[in-house]
mmCIF file of C-alpha atoms in Angstrom:
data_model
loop_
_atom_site.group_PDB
_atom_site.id
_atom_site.type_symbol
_atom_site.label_atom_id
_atom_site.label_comp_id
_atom_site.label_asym_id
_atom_site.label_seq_id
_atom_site.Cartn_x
_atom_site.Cartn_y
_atom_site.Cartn_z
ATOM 1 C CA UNK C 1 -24.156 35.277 12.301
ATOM 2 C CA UNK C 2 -23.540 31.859 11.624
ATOM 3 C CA UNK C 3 -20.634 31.266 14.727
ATOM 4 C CA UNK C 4 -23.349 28.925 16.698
ATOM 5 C CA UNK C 5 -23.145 26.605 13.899
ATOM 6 C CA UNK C 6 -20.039 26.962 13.058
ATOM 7 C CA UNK C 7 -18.396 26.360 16.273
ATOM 8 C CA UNK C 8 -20.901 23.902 17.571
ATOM 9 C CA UNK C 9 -19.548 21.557 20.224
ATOM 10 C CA UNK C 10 -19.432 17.946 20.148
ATOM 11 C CA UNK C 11 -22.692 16.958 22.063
ATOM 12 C CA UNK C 12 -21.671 13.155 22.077
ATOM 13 C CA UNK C 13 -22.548 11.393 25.733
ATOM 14 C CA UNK C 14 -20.980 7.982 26.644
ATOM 15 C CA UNK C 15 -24.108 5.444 26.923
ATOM 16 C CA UNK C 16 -22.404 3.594 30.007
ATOM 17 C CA UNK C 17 -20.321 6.437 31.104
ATOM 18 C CA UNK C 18 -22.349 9.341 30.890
ATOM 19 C CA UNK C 19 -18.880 11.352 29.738
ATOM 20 C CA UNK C 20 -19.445 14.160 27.496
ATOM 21 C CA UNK C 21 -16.998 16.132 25.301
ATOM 22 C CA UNK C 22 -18.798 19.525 25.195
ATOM 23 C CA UNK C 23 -15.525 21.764 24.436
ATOM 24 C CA UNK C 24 -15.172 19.892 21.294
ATOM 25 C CA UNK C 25 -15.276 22.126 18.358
ATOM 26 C CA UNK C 26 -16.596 19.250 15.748
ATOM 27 C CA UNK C 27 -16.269 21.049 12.382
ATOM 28 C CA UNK C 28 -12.871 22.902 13.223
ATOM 29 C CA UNK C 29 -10.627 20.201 14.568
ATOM 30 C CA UNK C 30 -12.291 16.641 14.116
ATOM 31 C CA UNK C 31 -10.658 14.703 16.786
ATOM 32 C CA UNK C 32 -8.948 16.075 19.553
ATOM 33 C CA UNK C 33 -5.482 14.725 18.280
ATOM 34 C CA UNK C 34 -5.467 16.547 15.606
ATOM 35 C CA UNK C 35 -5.294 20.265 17.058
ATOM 36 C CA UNK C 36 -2.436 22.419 16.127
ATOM 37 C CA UNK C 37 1.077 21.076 14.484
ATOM 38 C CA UNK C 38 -1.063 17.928 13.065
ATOM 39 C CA UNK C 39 -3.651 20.599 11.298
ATOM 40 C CA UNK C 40 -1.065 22.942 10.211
ATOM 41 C CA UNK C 41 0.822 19.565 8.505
ATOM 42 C CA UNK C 42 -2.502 18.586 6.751
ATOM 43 C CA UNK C 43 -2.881 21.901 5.639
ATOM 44 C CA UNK C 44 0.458 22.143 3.924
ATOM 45 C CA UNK C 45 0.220 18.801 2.502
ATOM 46 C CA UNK C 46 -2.873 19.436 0.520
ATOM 47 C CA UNK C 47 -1.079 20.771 -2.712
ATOM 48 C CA UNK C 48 0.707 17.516 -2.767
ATOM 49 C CA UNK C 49 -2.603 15.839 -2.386
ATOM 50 C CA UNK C 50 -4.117 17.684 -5.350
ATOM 51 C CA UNK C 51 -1.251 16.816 -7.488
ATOM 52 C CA UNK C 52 -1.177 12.994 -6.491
ATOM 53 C CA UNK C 53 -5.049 13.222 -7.410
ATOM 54 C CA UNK C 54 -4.172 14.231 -10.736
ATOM 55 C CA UNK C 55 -2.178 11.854 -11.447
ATOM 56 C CA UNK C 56 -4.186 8.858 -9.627
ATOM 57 C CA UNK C 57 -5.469 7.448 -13.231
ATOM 58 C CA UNK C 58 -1.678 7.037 -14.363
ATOM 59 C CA UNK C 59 -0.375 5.237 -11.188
ATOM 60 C CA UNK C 60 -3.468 3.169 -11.394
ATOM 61 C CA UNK C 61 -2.635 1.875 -15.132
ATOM 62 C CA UNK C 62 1.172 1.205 -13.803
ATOM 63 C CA UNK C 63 -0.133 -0.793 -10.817
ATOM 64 C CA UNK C 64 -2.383 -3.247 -13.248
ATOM 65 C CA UNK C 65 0.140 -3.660 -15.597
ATOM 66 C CA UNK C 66 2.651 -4.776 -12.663
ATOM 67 C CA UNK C 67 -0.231 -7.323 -11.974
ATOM 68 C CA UNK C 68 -0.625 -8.454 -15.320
ATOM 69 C CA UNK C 69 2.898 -9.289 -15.464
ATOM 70 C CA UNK C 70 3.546 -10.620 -11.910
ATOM 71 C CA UNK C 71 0.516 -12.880 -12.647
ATOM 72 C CA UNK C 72 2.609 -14.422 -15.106
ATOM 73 C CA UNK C 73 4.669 -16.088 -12.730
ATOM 74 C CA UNK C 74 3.080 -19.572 -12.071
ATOM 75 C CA UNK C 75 0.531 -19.591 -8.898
ATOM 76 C CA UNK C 76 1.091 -15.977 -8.375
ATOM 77 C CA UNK C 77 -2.334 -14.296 -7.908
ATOM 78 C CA UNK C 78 -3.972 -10.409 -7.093
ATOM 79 C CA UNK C 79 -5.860 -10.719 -3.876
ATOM 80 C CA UNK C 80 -9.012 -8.346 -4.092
ATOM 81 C CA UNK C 81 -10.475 -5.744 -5.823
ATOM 82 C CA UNK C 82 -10.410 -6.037 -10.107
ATOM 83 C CA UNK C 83 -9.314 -4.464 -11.935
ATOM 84 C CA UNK C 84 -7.394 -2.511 -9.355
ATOM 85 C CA UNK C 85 -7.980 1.001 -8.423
ATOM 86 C CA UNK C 86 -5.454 1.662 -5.864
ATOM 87 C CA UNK C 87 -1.465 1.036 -6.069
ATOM 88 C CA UNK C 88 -1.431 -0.735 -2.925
ATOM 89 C CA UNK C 89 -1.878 -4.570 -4.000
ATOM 90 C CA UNK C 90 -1.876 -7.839 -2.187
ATOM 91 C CA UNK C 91 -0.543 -10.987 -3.797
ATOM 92 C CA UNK C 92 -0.570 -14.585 -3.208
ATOM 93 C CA UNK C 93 2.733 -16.304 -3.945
ATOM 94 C CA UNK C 94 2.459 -19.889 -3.378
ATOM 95 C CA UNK C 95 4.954 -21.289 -5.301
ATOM 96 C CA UNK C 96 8.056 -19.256 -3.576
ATOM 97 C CA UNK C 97 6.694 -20.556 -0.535
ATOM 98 C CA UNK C 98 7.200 -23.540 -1.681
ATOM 99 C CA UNK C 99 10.599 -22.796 -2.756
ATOM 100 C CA UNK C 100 11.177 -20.992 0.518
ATOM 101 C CA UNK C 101 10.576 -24.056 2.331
ATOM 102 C CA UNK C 102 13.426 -25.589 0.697
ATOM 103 C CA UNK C 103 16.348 -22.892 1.545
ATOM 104 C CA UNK C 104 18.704 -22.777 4.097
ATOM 105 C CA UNK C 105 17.011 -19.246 4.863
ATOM 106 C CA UNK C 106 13.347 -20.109 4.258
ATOM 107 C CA UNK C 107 11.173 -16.973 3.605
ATOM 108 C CA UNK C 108 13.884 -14.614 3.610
ATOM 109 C CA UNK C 109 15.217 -15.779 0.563
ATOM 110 C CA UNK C 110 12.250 -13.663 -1.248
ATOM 111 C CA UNK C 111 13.576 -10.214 0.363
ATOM 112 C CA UNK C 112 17.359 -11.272 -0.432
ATOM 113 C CA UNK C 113 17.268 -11.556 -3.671
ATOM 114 C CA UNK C 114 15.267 -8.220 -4.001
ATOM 115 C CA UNK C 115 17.881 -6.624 -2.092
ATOM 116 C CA UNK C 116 20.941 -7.927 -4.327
ATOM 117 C CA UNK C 117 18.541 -6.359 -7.315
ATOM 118 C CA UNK C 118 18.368 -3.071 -5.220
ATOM 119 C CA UNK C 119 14.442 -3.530 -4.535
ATOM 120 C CA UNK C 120 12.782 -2.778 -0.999
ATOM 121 C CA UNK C 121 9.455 -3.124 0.596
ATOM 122 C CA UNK C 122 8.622 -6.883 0.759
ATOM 123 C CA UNK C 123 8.958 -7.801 4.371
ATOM 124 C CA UNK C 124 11.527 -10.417 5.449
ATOM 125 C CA UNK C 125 10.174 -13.705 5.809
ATOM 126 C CA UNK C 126 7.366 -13.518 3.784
ATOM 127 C CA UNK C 127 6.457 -15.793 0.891
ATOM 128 C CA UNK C 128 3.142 -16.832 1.175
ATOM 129 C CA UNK C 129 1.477 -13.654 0.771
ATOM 130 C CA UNK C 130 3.267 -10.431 -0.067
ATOM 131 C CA UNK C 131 2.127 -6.304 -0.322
ATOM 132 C CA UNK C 132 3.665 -4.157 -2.556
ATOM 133 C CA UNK C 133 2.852 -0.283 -3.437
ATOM 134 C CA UNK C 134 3.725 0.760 -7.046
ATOM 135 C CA UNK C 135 3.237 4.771 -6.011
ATOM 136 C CA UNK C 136 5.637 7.334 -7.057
ATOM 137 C CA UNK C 137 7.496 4.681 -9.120
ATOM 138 C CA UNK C 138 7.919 5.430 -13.297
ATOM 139 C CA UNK C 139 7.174 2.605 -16.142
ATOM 140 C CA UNK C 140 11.229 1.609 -16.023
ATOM 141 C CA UNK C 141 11.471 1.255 -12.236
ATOM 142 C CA UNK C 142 8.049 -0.974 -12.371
ATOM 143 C CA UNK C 143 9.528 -2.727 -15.325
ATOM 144 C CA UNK C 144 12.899 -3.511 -13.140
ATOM 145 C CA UNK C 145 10.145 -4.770 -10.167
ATOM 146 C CA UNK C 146 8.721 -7.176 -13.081
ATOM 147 C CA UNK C 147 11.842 -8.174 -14.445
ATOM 148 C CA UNK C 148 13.250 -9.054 -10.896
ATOM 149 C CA UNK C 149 10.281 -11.114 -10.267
ATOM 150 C CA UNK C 150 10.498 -13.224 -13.676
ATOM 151 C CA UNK C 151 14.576 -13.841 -13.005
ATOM 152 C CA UNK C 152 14.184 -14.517 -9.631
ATOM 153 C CA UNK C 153 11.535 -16.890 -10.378
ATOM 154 C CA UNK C 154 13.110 -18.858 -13.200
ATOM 155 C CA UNK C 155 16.580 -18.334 -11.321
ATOM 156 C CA UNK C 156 14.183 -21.655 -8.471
ATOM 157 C CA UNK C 157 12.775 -23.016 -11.301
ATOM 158 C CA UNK C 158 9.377 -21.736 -11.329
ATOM 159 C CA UNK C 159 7.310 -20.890 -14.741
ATOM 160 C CA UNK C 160 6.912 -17.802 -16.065
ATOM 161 C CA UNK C 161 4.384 -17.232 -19.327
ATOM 162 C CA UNK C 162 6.166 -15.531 -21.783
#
């Protein structure tokens, strides 16, 4: 009864080209790309989603707290949204660029001394601006993040607000 909606085909026509895509089922499969072991994936994944959805409020209160203390550090700053509501954040770092500019390594002196403290994810070679993702991590692991920050900080003699 309702198949001709249902399987309606994609009735999109290229304004230059003239192509069409008529076999495309559009409410089934999306884009093409996506048919078979890429749907089936999706499909398992969602319990994982609904549980990460959950929990979304929690991660977001880690990820500002992270903030509040990496904003400590002098001339470090959140880029974007406030307060955040995602635990992907950008932040501006000036003042390790600075002392970046003044090792023997320059910028990768930032990812070094994360990796002596165990800590991955900040891209070698950057200083200037740097991405981190607080997801999936508990209080004591973002508290280690914070606390590497703040020694590695006063370890180049940059402030940090107590």
């Amino acid at each position: 009864e309702h198949a001709d909606e249902t399987f309606r085909t994609s009735m999109i026509q290229g304004s230059w080209s003239g192509r069409s895509f008529t076999k495309k089922e559009v409410y089934n499969y999306g884009c093409p790309p996506v048919f078979g072991p890429p749907i089936a994936t999706l499909m398992a994944s969602f319990p994982h989603v609904v549980e990460r959805v959950e929990r979304w409020d929690e991660e977001v209160e880690k990820v500002r707290w992270l903030v509040k203390e990496l904003e400590k550090i002098e001339d470090f700053h959140q880029l974007g949204e406030r307060p955040r509501r995602h635990t992907l954040f950008s932040l501006e770092t000036p003042s390790f660029h600075k002392v970046s500019k003044k090792r023997k390594r320059r910028g990768f002196f930032l990812h070094e001394e994360l990796k002596e403290r165990k800590i991955s994810g900040v891209h070698p070679g950057m200083t200037k601006q740097i991405k981190l993702n607080t997801y999936g991590l508990t209080k004591e692991e973002i508290e280690e993040v914070a606390n590497a920050f703040h020694d590695i900080a006063r370890k180049y003699d940059v402030k940090v607000e107590e």
